[in-house]
mmCIF file of C-alpha atoms and ligand atoms in Angstrom:
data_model
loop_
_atom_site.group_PDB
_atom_site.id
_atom_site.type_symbol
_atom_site.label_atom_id
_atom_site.label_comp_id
_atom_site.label_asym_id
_atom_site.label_seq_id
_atom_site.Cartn_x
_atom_site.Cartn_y
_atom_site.Cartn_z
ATOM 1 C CA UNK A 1 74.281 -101.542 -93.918
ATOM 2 C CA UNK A 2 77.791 -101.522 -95.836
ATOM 3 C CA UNK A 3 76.389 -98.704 -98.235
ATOM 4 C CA UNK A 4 75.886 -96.525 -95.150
ATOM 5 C CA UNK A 5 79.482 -96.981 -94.589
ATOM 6 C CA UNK A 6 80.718 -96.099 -98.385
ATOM 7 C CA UNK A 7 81.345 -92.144 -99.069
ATOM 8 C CA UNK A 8 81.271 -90.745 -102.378
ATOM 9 C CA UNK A 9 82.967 -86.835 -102.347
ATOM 10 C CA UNK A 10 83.805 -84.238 -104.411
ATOM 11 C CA UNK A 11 87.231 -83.104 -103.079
ATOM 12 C CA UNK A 12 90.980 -82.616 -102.543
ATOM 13 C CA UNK A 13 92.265 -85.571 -100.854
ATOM 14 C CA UNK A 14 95.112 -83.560 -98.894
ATOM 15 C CA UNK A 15 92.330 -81.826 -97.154
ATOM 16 C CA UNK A 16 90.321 -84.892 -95.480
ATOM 17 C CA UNK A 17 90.714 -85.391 -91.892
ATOM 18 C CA UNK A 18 90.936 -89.007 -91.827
ATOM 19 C CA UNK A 19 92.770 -91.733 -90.299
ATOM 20 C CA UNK A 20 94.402 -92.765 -93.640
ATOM 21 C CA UNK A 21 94.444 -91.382 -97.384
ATOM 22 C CA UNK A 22 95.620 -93.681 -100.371
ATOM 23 C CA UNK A 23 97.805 -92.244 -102.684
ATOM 24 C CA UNK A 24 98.248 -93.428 -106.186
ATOM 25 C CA UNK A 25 101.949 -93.731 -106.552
ATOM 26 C CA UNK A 26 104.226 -95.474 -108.670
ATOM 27 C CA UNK A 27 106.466 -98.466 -108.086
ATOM 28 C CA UNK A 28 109.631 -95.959 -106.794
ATOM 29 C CA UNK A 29 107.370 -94.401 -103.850
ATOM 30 C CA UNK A 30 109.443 -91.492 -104.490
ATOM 31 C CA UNK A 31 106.956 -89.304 -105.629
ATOM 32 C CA UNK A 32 105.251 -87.815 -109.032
ATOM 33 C CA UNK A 33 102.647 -85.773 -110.227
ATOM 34 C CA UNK A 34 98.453 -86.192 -110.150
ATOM 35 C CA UNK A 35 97.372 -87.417 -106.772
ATOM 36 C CA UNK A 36 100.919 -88.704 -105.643
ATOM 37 C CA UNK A 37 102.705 -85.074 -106.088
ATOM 38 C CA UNK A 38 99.453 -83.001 -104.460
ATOM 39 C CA UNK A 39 100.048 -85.617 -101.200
ATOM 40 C CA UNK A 40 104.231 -85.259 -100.940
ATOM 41 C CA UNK A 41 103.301 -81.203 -101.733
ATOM 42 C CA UNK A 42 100.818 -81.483 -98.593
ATOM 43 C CA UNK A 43 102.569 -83.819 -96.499
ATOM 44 C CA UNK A 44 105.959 -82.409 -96.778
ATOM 45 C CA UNK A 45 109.925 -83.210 -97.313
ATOM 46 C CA UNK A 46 109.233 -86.048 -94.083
ATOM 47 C CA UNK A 47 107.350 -87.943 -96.199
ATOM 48 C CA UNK A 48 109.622 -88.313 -98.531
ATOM 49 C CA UNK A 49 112.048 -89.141 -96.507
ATOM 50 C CA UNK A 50 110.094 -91.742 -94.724
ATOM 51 C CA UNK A 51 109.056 -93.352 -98.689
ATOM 52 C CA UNK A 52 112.841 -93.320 -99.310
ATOM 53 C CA UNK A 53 113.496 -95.931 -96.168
ATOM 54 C CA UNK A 54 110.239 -98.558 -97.907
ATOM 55 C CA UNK A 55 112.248 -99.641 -100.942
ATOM 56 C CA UNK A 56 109.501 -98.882 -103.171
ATOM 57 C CA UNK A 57 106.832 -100.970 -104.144
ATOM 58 C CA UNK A 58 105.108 -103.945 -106.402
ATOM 59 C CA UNK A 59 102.392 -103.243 -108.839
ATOM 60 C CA UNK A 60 99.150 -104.414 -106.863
ATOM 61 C CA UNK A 61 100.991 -103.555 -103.515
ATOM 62 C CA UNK A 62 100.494 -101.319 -100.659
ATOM 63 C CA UNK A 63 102.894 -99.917 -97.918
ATOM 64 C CA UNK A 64 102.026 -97.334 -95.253
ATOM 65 C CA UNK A 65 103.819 -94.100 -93.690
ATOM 66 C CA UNK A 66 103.205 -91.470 -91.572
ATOM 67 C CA UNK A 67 101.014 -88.539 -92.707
ATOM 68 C CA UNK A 68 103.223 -85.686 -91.396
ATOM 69 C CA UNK A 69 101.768 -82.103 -92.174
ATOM 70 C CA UNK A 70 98.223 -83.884 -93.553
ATOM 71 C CA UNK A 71 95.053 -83.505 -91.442
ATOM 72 C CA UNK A 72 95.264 -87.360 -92.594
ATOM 73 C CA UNK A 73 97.366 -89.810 -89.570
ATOM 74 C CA UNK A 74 98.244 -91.917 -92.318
ATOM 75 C CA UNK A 75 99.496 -92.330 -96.090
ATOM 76 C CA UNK A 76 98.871 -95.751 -97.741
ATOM 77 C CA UNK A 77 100.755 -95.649 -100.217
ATOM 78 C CA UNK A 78 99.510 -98.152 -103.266
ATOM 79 C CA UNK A 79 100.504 -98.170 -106.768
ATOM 80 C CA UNK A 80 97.758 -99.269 -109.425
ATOM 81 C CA UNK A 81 98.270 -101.174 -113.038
ATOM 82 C CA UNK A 82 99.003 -98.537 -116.041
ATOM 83 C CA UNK A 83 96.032 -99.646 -118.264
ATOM 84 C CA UNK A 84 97.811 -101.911 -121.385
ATOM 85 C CA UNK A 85 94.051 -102.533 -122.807
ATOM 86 C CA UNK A 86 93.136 -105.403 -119.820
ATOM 87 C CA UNK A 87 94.225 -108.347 -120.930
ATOM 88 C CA UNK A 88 97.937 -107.738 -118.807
ATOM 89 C CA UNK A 89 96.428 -109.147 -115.418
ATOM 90 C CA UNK A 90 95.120 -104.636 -114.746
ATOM 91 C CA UNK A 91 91.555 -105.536 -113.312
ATOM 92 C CA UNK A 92 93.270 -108.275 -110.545
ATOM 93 C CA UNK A 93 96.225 -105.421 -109.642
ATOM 94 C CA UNK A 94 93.663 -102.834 -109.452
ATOM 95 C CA UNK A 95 91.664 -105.271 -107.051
ATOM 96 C CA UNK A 96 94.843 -105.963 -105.125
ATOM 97 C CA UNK A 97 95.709 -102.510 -104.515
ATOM 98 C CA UNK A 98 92.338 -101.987 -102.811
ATOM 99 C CA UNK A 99 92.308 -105.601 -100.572
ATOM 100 C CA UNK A 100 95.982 -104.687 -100.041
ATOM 101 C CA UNK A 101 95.301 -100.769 -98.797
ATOM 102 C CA UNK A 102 92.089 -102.176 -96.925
ATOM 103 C CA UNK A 103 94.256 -104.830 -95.122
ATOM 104 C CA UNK A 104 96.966 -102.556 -94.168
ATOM 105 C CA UNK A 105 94.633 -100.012 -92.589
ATOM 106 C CA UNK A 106 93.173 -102.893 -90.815
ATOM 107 C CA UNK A 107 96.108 -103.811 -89.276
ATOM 108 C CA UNK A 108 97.084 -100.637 -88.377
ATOM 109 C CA UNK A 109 94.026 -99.804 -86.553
ATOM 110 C CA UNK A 110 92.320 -97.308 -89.441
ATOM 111 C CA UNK A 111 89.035 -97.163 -89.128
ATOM 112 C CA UNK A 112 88.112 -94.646 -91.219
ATOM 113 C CA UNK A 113 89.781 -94.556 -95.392
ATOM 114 C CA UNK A 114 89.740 -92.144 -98.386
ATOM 115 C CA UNK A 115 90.572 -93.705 -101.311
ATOM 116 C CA UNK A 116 91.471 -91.298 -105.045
ATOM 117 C CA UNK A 117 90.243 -93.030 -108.206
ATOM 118 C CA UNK A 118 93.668 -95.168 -108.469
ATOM 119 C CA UNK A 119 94.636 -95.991 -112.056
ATOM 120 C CA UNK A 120 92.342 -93.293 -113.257
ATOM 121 C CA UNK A 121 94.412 -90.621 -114.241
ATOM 122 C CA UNK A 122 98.007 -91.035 -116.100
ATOM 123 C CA UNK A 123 97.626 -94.312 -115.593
ATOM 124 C CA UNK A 124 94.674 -94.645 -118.336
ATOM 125 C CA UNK A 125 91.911 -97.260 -116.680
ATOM 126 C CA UNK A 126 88.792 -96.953 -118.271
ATOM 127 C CA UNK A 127 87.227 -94.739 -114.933
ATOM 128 C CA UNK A 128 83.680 -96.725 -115.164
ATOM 129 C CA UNK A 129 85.596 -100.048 -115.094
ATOM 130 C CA UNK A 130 88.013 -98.458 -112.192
ATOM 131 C CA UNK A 131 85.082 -97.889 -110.287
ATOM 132 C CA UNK A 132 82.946 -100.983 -110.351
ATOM 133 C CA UNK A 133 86.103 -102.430 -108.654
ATOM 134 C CA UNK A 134 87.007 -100.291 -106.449
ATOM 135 C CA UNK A 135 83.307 -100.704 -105.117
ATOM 136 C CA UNK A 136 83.139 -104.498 -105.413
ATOM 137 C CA UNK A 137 86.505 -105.381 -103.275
ATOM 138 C CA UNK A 138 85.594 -102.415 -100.594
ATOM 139 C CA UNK A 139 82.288 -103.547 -100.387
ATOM 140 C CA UNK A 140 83.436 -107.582 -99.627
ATOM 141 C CA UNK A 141 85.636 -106.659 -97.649
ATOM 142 C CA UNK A 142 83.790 -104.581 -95.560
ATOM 143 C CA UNK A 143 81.127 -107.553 -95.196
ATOM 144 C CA UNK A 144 84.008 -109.410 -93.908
ATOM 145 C CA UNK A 145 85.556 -106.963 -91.778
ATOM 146 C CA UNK A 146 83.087 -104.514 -89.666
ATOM 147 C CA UNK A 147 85.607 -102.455 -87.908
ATOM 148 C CA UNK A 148 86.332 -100.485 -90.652
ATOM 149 C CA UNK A 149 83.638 -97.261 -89.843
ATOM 150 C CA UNK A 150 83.912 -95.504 -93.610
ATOM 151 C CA UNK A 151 85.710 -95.686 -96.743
ATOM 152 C CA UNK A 152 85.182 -92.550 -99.033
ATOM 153 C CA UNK A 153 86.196 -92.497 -102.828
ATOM 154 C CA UNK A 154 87.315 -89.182 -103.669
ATOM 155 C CA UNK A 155 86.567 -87.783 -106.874
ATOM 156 C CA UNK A 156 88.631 -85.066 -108.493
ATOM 157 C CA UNK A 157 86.863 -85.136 -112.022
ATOM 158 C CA UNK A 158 83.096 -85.409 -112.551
ATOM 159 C CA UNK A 159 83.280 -88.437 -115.186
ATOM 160 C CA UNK A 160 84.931 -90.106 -112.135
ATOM 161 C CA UNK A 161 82.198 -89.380 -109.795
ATOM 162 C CA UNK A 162 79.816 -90.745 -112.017
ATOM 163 C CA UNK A 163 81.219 -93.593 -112.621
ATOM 164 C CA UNK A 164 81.452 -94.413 -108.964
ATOM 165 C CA UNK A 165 77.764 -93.132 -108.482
ATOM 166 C CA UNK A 166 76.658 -95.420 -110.732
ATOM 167 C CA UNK A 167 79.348 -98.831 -109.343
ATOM 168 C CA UNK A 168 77.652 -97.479 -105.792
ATOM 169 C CA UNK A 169 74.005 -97.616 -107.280
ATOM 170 C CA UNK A 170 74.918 -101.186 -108.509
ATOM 171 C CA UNK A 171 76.123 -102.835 -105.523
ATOM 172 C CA UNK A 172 73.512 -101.073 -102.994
ATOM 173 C CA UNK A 173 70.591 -102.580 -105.360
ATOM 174 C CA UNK A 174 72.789 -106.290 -104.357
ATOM 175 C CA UNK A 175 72.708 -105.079 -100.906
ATOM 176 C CA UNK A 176 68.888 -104.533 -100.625
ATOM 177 C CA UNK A 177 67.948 -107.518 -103.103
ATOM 178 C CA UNK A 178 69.756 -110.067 -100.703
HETATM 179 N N1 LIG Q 1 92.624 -85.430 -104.728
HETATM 180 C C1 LIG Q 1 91.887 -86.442 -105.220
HETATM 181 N N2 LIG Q 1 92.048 -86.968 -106.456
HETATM 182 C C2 LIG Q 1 93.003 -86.409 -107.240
HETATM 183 C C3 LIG Q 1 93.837 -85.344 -106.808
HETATM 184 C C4 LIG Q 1 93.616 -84.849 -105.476
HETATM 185 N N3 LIG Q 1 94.341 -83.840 -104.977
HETATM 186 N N4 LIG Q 1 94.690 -85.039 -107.813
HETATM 187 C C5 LIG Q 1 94.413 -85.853 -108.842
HETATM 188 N N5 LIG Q 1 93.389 -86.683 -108.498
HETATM 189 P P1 LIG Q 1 96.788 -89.988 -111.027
HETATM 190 P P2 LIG Q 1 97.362 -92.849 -111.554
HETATM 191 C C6 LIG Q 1 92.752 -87.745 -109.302
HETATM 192 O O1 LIG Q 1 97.303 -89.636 -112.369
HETATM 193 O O2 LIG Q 1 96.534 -92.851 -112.777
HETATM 194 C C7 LIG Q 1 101.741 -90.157 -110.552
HETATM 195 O O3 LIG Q 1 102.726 -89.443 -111.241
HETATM 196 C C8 LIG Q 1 92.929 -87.701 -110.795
HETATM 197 O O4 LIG Q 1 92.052 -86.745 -111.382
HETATM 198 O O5 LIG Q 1 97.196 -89.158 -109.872
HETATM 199 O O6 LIG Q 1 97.246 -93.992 -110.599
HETATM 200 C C9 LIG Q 1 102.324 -91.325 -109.757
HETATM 201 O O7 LIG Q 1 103.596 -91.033 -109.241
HETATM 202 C C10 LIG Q 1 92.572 -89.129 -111.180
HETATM 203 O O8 LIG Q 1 91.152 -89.303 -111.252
HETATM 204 O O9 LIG Q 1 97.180 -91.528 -110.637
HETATM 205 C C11 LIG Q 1 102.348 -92.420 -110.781
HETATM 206 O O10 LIG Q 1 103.513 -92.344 -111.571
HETATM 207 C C12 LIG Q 1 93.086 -89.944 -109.986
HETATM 208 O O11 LIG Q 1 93.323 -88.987 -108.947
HETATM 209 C C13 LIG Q 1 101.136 -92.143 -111.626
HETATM 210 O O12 LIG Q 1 100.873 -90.744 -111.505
HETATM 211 C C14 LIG Q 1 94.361 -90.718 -110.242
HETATM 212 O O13 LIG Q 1 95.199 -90.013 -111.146
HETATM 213 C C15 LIG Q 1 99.923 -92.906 -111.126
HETATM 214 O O14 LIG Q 1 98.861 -92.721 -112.042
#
């Protein structure tokens, strides 16, 4: 079942042990705060370094590095839409940045994903909106590709987790109903 294969947690990203984390960046991949600083803090000045040789970024986009000092293997690096009140093209960049970060792992032999709530914090995407898509393109993508073993959604703030709780309880009702 794909739900068996989608994580919901309560935690720090920096601290998973998994083959890739996604950070939230911005369109410079040189760094920030939220999510993006806590990952360059973790990871070290080598990430930075490696970021500085990509060239930065496009809105909907994804590029991967090295994970350096992380448990993590892998930093996909993936900057969302800042929210402009949705009628600026946000809810198909936030999709892309998902099929985009699921892709690259794919091809880069990641099998298992944590993904933060992208968008979600400076940013300003309504978090229950966020969510439902973040589920929906992880979900159909993971129908179509069955190598991937888990994606997790890691929620820093408990509005977040609810909202995916409730995206999650959504799309595993589909799943059974089919
Ligand atoms: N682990 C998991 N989630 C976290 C962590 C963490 N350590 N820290 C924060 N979050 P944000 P954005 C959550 O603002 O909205 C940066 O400056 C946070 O609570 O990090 O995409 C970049 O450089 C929120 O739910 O990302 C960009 O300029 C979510 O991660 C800009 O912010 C995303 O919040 C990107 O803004």
């Amino acid at each position: 079942m794909i739900k068996d294969k989608i994580k919901l947690l309560k935690a720090d990203i920096t601290t998973l042990r998994v083959d890739a984390i996604v950070n939230a960046a911005n369109t410079s991949l040189l760094g920030g705060g939220g999510v993006d600083g806590a990952i360059h803090r973790a990871a070290g000045p080598e990430l930075l370094d490696e970021c500085r040789t990509l060239r930065g970024c496009s809105t909907g986009q994804a590029k991967i590095t090295r994970g350096y000092r992380l448990p993590a293997k892998h930093v996909i690096h993936t900057v969302g839409p800042v929210w402009h009140g949705g009628r600026q093209g946000e809810p198909a960049l936030l999709a892309s940045c998902y099929t985009s970060s699921l892709k690259l792992a794919k091809e880069n032999d990641v099998k298992t994903i944590a993904f933060p709530a992208i968008s979600c914090g400076v940013y300003g995407y309504p978090v229950s909106q966020a969510a439902m898509i973040a589920v929906k393109e992880t979900v159909t993508f993971l129908e179509k590709n069955p190598e991937l073993d888990s994606v997790s959604f890691v929620c820093f703030d408990d509005d977040v987790y609810e909202a995916y709780q409730h995206a999650l309880d959504t799309f595993t009702k589909d799943e059974v109903s089919k």
